[in-house]
Short mmCIF file of C-alpha atoms in Angstrom, two decimals:
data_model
loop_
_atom_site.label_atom_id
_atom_site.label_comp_id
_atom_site.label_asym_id
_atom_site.label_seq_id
_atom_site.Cartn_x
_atom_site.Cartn_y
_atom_site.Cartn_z
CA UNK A 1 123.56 120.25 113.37
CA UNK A 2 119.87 121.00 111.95
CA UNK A 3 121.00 120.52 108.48
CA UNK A 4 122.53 116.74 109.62
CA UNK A 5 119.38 116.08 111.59
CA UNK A 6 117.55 116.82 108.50
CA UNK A 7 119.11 114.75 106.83
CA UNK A 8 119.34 112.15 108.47
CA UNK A 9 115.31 112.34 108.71
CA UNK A 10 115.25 112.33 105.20
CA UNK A 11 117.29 109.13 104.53
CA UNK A 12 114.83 107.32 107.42
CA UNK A 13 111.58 108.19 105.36
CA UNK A 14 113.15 107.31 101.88
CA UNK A 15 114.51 104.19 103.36
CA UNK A 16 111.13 103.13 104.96
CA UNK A 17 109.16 104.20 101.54
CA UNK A 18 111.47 102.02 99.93
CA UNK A 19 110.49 99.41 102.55
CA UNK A 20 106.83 99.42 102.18
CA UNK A 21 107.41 99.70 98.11
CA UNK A 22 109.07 96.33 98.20
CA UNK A 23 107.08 94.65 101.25
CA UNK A 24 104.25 94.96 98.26
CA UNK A 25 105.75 94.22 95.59
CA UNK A 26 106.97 90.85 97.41
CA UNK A 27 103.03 90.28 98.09
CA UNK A 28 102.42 91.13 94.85
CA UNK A 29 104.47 88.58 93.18
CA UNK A 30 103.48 85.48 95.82
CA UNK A 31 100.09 86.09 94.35
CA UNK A 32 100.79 85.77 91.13
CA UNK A 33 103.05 83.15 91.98
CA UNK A 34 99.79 81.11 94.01
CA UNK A 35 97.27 81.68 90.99
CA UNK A 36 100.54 80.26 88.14
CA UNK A 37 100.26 77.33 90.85
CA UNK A 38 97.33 76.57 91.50
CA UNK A 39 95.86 77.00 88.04
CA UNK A 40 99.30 74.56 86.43
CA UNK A 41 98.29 71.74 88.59
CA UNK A 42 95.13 71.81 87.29
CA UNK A 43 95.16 72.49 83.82
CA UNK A 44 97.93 70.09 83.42
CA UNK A 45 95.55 67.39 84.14
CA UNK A 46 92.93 68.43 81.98
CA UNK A 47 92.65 67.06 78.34
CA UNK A 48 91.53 69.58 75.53
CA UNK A 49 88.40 67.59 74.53
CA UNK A 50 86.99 68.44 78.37
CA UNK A 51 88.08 72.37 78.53
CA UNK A 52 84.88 74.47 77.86
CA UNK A 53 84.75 78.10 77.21
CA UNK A 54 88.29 78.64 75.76
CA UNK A 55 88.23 76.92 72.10
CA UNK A 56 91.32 76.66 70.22
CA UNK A 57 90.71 79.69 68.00
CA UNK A 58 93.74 82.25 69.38
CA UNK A 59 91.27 84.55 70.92
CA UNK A 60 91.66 85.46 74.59
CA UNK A 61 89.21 84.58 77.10
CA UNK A 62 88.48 85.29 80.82
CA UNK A 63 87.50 82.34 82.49
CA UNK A 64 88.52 78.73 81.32
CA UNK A 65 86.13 75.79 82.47
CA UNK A 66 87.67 71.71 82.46
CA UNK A 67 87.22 68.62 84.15
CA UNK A 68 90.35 66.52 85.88
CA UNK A 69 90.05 63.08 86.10
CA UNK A 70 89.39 61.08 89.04
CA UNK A 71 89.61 57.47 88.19
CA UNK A 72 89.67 54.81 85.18
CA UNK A 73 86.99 52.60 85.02
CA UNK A 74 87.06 49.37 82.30
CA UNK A 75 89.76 51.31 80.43
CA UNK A 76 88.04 54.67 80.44
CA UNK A 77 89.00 57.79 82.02
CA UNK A 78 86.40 58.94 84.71
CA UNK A 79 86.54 62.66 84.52
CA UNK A 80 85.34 64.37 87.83
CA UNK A 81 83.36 67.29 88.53
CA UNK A 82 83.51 71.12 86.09
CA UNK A 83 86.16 73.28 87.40
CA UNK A 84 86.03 77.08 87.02
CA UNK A 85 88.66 79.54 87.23
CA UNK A 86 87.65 83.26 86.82
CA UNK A 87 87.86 86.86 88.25
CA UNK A 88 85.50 87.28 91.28
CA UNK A 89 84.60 87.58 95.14
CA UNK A 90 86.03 90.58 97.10
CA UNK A 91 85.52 94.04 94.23
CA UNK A 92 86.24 91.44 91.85
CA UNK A 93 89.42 91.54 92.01
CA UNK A 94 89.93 87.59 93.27
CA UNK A 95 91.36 84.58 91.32
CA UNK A 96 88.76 81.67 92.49
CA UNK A 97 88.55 78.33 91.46
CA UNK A 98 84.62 76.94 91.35
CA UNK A 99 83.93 73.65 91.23
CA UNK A 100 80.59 72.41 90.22
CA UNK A 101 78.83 71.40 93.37
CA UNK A 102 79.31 74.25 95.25
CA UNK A 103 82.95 74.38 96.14
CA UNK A 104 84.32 77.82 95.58
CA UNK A 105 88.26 78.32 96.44
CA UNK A 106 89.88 82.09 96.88
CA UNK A 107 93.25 81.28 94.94
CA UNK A 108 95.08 84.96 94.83
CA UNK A 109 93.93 87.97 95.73
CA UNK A 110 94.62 91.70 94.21
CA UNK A 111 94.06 89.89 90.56
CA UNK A 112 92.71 92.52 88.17
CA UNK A 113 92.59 90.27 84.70
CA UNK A 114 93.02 87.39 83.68
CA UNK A 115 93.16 85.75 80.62
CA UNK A 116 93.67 82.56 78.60
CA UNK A 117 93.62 81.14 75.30
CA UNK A 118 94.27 77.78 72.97
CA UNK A 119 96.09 78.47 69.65
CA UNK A 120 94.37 76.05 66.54
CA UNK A 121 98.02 74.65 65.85
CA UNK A 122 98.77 74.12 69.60
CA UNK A 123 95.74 72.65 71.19
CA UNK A 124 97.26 70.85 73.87
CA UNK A 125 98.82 74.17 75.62
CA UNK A 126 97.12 76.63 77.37
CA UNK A 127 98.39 80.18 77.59
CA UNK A 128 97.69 82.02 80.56
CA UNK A 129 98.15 85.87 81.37
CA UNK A 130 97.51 87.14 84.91
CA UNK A 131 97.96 90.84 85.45
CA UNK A 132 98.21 92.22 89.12
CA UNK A 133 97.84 95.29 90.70
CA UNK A 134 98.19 96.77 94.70
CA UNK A 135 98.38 100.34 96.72
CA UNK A 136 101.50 100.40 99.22
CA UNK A 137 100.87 101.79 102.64
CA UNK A 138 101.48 105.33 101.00
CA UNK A 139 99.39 105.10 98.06
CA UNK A 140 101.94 103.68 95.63
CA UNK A 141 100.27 102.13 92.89
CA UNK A 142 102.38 98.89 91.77
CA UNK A 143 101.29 96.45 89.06
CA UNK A 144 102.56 93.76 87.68
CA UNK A 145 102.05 90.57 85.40
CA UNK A 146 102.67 86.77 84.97
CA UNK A 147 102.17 84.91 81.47
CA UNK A 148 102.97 81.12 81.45
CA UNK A 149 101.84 77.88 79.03
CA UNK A 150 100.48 75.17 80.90
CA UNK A 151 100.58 71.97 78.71
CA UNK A 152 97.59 69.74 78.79
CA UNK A 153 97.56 65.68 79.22
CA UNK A 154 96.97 63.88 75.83
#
């Protein structure tokens, strides 16, 4: 009876480790999943000739800096306000999205790099790497990572 008892205690604990592995890893994943999101709609809007900070040169860099536009005027595009994205906030560790003027958005937390980069032959597409990391309830350590191209308006 002690030995079934013990068991059974055992298969509890490993089930609810399991539990608390995955609850993370889910949160994990919907930040990633908010920052890829957030930082598309965007970039997508953005034309190469306004994105500062991240020349098309193949180099990686960790903060990418772009105007969207808000308007044509007399055939022109009226491009609004600088937009920031880049590691900060809370240990550093948060994806936030400045805009010039004071606005200054928490996009995913638990964000530990981030990085981005224009190719010379590809200038129109950015490439974006966002690498994650978080402690379960237990201590587990669980990382993970989320690389996409964002394509940029002509």
């Amino acid at each position: 009876f002690a030995l079934l008892l013990g068991l059974t205690f055992a298969i509890l604990a490993t089930g609810k480790n399991a539990w608390h592995i995955e609850d993370a890893n889910v949160e994990l994943q919907q930040e990633l999943r908010k920052a890829m999101v957030v930082m598309s709609r965007d970039i997508r809007q953005t034309s190469s000739a306004t994105i500062l900070g991240v020349p098309p040169d193949g180099n990686w860099y960790n903060s990418i800096t772009f105007q969207i536009p808000i308007g044509v005027s007399s055939g022109f595009i009226t491009w609004g306000p600088q937009i920031q994205f880049l590691l900060g906030g809370s240990g550093g560790r948060q994806l936030l999205r400045v805009e010039s003027g004071g606005t200054t958005e928490v996009v995913a937390n638990n964000i530990n790099s981030v990085q981005i980069r224009r190719r010379p032959f590809s200038r129109d597409i950015a490439e974006i790497v966002l690498d994650a990391d978080r402690a379960t309830v237990k201590g587990t350590q669980l990382d993970d990572n989320l690389g996409f191209q964002v394509k940029l308006r002509n």
